[in-house]
Short mmCIF file of C-alpha atoms in Angstrom, two decimals:
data_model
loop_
_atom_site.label_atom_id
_atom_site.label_comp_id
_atom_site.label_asym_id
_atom_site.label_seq_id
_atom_site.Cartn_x
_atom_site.Cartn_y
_atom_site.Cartn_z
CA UNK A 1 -7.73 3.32 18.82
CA UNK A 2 -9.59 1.60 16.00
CA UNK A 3 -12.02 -0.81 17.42
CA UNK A 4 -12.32 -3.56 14.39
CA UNK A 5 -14.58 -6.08 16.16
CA UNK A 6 -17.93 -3.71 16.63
CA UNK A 7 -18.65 -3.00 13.39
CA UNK A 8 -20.78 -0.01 14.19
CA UNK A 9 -21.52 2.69 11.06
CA UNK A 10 -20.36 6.01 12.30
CA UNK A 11 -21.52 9.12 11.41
CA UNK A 12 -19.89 9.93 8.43
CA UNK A 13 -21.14 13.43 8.48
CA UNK A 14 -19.86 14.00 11.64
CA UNK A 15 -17.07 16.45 11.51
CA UNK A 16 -14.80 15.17 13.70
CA UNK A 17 -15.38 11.65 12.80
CA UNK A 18 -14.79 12.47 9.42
CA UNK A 19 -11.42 14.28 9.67
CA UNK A 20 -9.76 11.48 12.20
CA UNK A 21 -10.72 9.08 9.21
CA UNK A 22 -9.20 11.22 6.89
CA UNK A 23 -5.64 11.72 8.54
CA UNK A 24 -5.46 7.93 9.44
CA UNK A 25 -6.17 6.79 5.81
CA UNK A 26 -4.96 9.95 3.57
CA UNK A 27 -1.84 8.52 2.34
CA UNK A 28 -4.68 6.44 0.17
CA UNK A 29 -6.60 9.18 -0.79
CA UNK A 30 -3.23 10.90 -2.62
CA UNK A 31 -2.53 7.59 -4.54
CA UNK A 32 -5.12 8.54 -7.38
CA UNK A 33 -2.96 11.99 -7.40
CA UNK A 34 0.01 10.57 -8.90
CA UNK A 35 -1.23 10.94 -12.62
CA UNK A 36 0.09 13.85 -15.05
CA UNK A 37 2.60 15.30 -12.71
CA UNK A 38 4.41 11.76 -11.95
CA UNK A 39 6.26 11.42 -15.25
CA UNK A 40 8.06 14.66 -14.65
CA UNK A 41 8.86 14.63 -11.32
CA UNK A 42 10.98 11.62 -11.66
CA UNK A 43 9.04 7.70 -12.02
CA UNK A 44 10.51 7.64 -14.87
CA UNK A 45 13.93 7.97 -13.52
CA UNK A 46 13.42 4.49 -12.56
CA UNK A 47 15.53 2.18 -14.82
CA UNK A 48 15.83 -0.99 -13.24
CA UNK A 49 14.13 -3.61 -10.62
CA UNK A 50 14.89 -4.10 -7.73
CA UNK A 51 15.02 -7.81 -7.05
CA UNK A 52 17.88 -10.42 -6.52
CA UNK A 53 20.14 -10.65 -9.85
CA UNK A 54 19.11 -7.37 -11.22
CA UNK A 55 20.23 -3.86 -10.60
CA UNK A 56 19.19 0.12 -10.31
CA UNK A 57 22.05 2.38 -11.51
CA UNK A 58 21.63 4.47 -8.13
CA UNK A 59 22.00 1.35 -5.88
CA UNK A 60 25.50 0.13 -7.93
CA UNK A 61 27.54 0.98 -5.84
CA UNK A 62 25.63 1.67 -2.41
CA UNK A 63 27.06 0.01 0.70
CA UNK A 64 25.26 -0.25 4.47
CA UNK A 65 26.77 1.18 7.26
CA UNK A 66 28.61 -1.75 9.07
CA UNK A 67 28.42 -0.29 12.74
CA UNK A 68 26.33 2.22 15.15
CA UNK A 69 27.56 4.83 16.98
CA UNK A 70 26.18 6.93 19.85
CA UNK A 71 22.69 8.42 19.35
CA UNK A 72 22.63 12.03 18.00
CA UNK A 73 19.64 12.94 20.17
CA UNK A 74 16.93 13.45 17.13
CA UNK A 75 15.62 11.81 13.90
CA UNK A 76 13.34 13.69 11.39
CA UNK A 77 10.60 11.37 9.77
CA UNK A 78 8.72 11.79 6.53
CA UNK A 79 5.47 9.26 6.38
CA UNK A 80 2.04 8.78 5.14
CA UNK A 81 -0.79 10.08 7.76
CA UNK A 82 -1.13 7.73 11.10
CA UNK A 83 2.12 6.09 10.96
CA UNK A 84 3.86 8.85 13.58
CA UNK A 85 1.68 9.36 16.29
CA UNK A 86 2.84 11.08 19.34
CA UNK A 87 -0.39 11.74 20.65
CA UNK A 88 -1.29 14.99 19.76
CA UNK A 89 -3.86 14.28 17.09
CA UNK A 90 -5.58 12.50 20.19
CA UNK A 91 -3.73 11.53 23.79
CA UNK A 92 -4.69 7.70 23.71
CA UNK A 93 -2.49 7.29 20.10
CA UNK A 94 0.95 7.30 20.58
CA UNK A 95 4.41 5.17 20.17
CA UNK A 96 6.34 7.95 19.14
CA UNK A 97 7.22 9.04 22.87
CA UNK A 98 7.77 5.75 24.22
CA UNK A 99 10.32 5.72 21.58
CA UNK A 100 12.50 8.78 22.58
CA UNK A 101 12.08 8.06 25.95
CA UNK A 102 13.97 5.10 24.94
CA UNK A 103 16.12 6.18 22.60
CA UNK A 104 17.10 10.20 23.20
CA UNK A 105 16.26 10.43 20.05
CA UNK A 106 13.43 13.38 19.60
CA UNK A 107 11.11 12.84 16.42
CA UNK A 108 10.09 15.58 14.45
CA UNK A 109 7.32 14.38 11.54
CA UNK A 110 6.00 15.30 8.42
CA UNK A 111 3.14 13.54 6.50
CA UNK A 112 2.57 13.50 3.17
CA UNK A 113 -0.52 12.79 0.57
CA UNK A 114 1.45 10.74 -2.91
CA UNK A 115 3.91 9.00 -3.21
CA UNK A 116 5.30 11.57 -5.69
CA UNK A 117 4.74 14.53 -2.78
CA UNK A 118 7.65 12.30 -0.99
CA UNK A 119 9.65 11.56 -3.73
CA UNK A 120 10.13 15.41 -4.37
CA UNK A 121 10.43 16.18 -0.77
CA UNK A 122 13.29 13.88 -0.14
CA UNK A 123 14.60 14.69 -3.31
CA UNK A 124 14.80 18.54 -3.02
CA UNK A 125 15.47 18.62 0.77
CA UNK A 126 18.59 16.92 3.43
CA UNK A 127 15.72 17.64 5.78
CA UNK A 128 14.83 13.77 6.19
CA UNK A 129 16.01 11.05 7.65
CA UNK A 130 13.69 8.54 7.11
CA UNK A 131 10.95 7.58 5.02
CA UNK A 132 8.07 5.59 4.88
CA UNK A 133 7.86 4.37 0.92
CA UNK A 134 4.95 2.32 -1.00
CA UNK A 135 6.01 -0.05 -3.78
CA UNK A 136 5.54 2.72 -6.18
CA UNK A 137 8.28 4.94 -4.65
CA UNK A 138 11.16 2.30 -2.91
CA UNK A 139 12.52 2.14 -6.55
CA UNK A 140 12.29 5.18 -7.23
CA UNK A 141 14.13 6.29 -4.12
CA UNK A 142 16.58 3.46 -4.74
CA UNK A 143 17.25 4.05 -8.50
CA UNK A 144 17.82 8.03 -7.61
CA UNK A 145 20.69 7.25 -4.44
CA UNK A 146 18.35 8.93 -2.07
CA UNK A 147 18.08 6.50 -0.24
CA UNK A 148 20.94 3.74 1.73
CA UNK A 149 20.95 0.10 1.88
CA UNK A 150 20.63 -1.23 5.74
CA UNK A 151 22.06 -3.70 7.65
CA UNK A 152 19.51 -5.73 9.07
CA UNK A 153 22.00 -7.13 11.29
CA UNK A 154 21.68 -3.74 13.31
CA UNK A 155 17.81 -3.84 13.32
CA UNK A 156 17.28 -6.44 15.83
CA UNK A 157 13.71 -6.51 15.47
CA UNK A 158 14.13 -7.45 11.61
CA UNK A 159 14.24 -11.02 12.49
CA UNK A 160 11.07 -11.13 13.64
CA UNK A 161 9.40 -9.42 10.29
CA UNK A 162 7.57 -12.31 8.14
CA UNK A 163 9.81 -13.24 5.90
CA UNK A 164 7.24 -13.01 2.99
CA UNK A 165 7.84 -9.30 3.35
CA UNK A 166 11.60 -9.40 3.18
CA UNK A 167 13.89 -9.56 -0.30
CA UNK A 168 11.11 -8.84 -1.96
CA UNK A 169 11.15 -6.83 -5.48
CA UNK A 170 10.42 -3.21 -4.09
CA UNK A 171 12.52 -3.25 -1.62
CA UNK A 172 15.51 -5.20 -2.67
CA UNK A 173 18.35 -4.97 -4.97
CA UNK A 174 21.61 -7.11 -5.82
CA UNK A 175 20.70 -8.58 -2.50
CA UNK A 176 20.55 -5.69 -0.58
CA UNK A 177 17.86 -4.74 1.71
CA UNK A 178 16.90 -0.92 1.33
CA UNK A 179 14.40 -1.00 4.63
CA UNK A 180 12.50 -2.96 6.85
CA UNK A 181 8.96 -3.44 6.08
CA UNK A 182 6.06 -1.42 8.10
CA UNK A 183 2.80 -3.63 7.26
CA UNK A 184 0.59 -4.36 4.21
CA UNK A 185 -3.10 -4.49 3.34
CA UNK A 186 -5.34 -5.54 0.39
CA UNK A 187 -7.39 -4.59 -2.38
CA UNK A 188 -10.27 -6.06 -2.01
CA UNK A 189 -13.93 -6.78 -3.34
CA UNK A 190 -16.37 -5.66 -1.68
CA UNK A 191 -20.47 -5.89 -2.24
CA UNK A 192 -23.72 -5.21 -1.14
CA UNK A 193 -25.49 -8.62 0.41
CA UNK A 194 -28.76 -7.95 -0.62
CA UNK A 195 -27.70 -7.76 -4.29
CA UNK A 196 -25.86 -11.06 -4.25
CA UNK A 197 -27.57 -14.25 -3.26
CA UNK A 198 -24.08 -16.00 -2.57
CA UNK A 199 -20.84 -13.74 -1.88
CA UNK A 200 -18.88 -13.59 -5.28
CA UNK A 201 -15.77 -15.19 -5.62
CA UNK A 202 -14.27 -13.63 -8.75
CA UNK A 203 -13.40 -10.38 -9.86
CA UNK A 204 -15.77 -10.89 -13.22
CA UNK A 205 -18.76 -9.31 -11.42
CA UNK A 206 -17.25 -5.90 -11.88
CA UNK A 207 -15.84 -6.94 -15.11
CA UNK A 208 -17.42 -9.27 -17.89
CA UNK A 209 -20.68 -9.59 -16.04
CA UNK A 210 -21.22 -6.44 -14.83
CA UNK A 211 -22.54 -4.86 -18.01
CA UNK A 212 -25.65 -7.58 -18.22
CA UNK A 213 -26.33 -7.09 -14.24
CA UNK A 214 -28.58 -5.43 -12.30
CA UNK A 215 -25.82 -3.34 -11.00
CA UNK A 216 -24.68 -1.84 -14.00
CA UNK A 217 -23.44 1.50 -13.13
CA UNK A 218 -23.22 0.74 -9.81
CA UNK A 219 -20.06 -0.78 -9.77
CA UNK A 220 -16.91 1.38 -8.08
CA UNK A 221 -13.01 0.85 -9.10
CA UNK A 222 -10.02 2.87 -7.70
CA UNK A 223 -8.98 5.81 -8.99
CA UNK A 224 -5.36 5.67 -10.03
CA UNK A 225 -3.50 4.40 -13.16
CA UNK A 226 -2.47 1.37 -10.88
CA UNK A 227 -5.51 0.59 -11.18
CA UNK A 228 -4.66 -1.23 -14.72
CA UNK A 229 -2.80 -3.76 -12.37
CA UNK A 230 -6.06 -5.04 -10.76
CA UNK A 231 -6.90 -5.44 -14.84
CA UNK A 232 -3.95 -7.47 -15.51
CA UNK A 233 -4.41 -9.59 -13.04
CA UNK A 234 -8.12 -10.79 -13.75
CA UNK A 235 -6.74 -11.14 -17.30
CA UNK A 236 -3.53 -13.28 -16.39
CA UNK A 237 -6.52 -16.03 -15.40
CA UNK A 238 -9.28 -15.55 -17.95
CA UNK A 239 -6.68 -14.43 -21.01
CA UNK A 240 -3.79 -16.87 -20.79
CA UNK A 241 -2.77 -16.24 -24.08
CA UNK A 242 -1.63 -13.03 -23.06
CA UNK A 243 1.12 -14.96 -21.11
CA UNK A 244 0.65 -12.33 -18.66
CA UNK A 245 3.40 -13.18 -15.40
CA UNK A 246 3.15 -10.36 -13.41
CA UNK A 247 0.41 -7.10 -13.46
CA UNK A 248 3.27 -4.65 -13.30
CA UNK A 249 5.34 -5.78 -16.24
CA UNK A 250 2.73 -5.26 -19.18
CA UNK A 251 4.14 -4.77 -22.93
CA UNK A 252 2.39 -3.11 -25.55
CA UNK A 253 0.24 -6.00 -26.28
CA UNK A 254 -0.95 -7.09 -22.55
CA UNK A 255 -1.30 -2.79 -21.46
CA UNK A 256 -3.66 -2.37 -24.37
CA UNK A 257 -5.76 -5.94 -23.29
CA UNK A 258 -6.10 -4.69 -20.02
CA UNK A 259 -7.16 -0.64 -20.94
CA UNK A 260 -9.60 -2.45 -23.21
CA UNK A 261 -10.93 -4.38 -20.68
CA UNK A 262 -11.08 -1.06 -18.45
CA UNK A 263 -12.68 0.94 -20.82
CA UNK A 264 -15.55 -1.98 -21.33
CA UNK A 265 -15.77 -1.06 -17.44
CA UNK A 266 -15.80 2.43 -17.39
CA UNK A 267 -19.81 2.08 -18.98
CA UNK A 268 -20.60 0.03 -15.54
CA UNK A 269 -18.54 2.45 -13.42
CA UNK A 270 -20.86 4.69 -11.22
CA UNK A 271 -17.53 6.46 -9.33
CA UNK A 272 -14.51 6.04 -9.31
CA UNK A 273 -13.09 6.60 -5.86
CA UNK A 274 -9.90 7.33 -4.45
CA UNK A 275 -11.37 9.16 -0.95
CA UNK A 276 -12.22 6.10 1.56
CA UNK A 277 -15.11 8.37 3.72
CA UNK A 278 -16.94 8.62 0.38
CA UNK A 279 -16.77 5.33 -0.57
CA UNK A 280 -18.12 3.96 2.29
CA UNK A 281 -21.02 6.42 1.54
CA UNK A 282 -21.72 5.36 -1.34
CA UNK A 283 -22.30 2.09 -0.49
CA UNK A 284 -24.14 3.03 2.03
CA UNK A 285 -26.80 5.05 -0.05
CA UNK A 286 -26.79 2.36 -2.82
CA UNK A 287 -24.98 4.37 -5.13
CA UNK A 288 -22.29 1.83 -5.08
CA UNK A 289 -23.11 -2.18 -5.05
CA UNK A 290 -19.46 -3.39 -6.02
CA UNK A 291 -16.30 -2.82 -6.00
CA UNK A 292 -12.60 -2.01 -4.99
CA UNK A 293 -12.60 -1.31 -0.82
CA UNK A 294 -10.08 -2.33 1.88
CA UNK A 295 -11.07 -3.77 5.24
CA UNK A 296 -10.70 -0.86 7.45
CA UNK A 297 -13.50 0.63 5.57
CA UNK A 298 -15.19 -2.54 5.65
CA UNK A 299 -14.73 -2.57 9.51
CA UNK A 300 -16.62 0.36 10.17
CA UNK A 301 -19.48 -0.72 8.29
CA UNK A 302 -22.42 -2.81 8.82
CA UNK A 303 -21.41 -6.50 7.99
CA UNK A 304 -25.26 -7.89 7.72
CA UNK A 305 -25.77 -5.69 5.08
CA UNK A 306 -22.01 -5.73 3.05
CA UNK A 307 -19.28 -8.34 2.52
CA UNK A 308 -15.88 -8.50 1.49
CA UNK A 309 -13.64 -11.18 -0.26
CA UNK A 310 -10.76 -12.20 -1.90
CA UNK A 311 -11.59 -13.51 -5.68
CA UNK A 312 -9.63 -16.23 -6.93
CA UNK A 313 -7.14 -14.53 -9.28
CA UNK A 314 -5.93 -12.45 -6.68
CA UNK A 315 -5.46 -8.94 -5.46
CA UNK A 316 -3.07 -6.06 -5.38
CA UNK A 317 -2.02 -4.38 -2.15
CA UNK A 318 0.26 -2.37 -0.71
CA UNK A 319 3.72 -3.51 1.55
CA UNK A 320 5.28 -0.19 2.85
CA UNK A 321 9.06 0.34 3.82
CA UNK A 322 10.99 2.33 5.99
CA UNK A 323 14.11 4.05 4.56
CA UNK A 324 16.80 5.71 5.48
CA UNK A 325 18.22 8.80 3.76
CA UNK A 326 21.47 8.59 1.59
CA UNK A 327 21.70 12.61 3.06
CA UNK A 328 20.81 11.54 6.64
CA UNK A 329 23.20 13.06 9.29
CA UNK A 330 21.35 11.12 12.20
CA UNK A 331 22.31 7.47 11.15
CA UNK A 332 22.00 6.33 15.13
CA UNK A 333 18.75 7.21 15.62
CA UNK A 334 17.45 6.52 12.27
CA UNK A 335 18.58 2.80 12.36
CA UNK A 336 17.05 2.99 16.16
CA UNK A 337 13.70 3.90 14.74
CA UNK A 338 13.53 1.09 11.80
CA UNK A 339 14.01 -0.75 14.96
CA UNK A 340 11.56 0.17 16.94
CA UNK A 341 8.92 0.80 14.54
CA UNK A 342 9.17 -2.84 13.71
CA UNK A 343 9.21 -4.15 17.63
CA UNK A 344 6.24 -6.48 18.31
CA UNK A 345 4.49 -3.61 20.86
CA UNK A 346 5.00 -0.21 18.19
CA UNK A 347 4.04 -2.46 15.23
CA UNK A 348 0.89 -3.31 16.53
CA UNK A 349 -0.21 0.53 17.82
CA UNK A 350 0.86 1.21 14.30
CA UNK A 351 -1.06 -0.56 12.05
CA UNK A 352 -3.75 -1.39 14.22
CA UNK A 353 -4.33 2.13 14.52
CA UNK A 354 -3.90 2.59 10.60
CA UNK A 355 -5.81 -0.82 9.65
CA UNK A 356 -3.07 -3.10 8.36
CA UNK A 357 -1.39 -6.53 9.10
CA UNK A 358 1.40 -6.06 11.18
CA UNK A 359 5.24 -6.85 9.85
CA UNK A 360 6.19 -8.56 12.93
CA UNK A 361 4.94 -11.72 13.30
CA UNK A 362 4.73 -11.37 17.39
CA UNK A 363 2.79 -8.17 17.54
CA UNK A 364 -0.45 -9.86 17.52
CA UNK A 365 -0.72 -10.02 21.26
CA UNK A 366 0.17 -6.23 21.65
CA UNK A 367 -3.13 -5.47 19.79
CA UNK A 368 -6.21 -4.21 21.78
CA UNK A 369 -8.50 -6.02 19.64
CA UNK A 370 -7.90 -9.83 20.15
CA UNK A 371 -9.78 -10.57 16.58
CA UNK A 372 -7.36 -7.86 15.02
CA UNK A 373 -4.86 -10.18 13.20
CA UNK A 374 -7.45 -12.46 12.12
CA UNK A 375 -9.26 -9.89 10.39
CA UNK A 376 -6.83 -8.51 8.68
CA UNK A 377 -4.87 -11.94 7.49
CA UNK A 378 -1.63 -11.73 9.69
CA UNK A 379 1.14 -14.02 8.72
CA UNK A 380 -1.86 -15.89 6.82
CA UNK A 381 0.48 -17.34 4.03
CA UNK A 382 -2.50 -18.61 1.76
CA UNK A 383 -3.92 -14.98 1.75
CA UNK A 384 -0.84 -13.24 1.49
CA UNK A 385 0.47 -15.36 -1.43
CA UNK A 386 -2.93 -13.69 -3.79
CA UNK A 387 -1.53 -10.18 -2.83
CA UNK A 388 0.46 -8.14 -6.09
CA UNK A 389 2.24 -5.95 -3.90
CA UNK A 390 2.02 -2.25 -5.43
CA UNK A 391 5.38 -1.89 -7.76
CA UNK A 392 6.43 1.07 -10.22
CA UNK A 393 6.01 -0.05 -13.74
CA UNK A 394 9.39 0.30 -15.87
CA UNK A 395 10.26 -0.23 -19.22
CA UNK A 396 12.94 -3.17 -18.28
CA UNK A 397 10.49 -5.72 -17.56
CA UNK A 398 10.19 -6.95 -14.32
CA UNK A 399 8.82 -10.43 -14.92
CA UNK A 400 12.36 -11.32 -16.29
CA UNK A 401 11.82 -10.89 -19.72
CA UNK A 402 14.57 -9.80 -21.63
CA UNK A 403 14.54 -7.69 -25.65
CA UNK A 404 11.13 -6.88 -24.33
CA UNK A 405 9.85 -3.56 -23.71
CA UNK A 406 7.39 -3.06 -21.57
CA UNK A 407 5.52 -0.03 -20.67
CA UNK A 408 6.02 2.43 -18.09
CA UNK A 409 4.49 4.31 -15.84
CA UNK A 410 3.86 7.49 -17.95
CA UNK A 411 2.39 5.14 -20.74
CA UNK A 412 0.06 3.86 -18.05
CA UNK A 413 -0.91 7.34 -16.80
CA UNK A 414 -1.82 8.11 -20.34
CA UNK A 415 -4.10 4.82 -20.79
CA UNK A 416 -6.15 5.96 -17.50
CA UNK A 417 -6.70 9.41 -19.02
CA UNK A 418 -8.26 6.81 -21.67
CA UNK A 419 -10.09 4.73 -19.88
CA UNK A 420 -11.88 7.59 -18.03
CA UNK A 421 -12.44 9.65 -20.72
#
């Protein structure tokens, strides 16, 4: 298990450190994957947003299952990297076999590295059950009928999730809840200490000022075309004429402010990253003074010599989902793991293990490290409130604009290629 109070730097050239880091935190090395290949397997079937009063053409006419039956003894599982752990990637990680010992139900897993890997696995295979789903896939899944609304009513646990995570836009539509959230983290800014005499507190030092600082070319971003988000978001405070309202619903107009911005970056840009082992290395070496991180690389590093922050416009992040497959032919035990995976005890293993806040607001005292939820912001409503939750962007505007088009995802893709060069 993670320890996140000694912040002690590992050996990152250690093999075996190296590859436990890597299956615990690969579902965010894949993200920078999803590029030329996304528009044809299927973002694009996306035509709608999901959020209360509007609709996705797969979810019409979707209904939840109104009662549970007798367990049918097993429950395949499709999810990022650390979030199924029965214990044989290492004996001291696992909530997967408390859960069929309670249940009958017997887990068989599958990971995956992008969100578009997932998409095409549930869509070409009955083979799944359930699914763990970023923001850029729920809709997707949704909009496509492979996956079924819930009934939280059956999910005990559910009450118990903060409701900041619930009836939100990527995972609800017309009301209806399509899973129960897993956890969410941040994208935050992180620096070098001895380059800054006070810690920053807006994004502009990897921006505007970065091309007249001491650290130009030293300054990391993200790899992926989601990326423009973070973009949009420094520009909805220091452009407001762009009448920017959320970083996911760009037109024509606010996607090109925000690729121009990025490509006045790119000159500053040392690396772009998209592999968490390497970025820590880079900072390490001084390749890398500032930039895009998240606080479970943070943790392992050493905090007199870096810092990390949230800037005042805000941040994007990530709130996964669990789903359950329209195909599913283990309904029982699919609804009984959506119920365990968000029990105070399982969520904490969980995402303490991957480095996340927890969805249920009582699995603080289940975690092994006591500063765990304070470090990473659980049910902190202030910090929560500056997270842009990861969403697919469509060409129906999901800022509720209407005879507006704004651009997709495949237009976005294209503008990265751009940027980059």
């Amino acid at each position: 298990m993670m320890n996140t109070n000694n912040r002690i730097e590992p050996d990152w050239n250690n093999t075996d450190t190296a590859a436990a880091n890597s299956r615990r935190h690969g579902r965010r090395h894949g993200v920078a994957a999803i590029a030329a290949a996304v528009a044809v397997a299927g973002v694009l079937a996306v035509s709608g947003c999901g959020a209360s009063g509007t609709s996705t053409s797969g979810a019409k006419a979707a209904q939840a299952v109104q009662k549970l039956g007798k367990s049918e003894g097993k429950v395949s599982i499709l999810a990022w990297p650390g979030y199924v752990e029965d214990g044989s990637d290492d004996p001291d990680v696992d909530w997967v076999s408390d859960f069929e010992k309670e249940t009958g139900c017997e887990v068989t897993s599958k990971t995956y590295g992008t969100s578009d890997e997932a998409y095409n696995l549930v869509k070409s295979s009955d083979a799944y059950d359930v699914v763990a789903a970023s923001g850029d896939l729920t809709l997707r899944l949704i909009n496509a009928g492979l996956v079924q609304p819930v009934n939280t009513d059956l999910i005990p646990n559910y009450k118990d999730v903060y409701s900041f995570l619930k009836n939100r836009d990527f995972n609800t539509v017309d009301g209806k809840s399509y899973g129960v959230p897993h956890g969410y983290g941040a994208n935050l800014l992180m620096y070098n200490k001895a380059d800054f005499s006070e810690a920053p507190t807006s994004w502009d030092v990897v921006f505007d000022k970065a091309k007249a600082s001491k650290f130009k070319g030293k300054v990391t971003a993200y790899d992926s075309p989601i990326y423009i988000a973070d973009a949009a978001i420094y520009l909805m405070k220091h452009k407001p004429s762009l009448n920017i309202k959320n970083p996911y619903a760009l037109d024509e107009t606010q996607l090109k402010a925000a690729v121009d911005l990025l490509k006045e970056q790119n000159a500053n840009v040392g690396e772009y990253w998209s592999d968490s082992l390497k970025l820590a290395q880079a900072f390490q070496s001084g390749d890398t003074v500032v930039g895009t991180g998240w606080q479970v690389i943070y943790n392992q590093m050493d905090s007199s010599k870096f810092g990390i922050t949230s800037p005042e416009e805000g941040v994007t992040g990530w709130s996964d989902t669990w789903m359950i497959s329209s195909k599913t032919k283990h309904t029982n035990c699919a609804y009984q793991w959506l119920n365990y995976i968000d029990s105070p005890k399982a969520n904490a293993q969980a995402t303490e293990y991957f480095g996340e806040a927890p969805a249920n607001k009582n699995a603080c005292q289940y975690a092994t490290d006591s500063k765990f939820c304070d470090i990473y912001h659980a049910g902190d409503k202030d910090f929560e409130k500056k997270i842009w939750y990861w969403n697919t962007p469509i060409s129906q505007c999901i800022d509720g604009r209407k005879n507006v088009k704004c651009t997709d995802y495949t237009e976005w893709t294209k503008a990265w290629q751009e940027i980059k060069g």
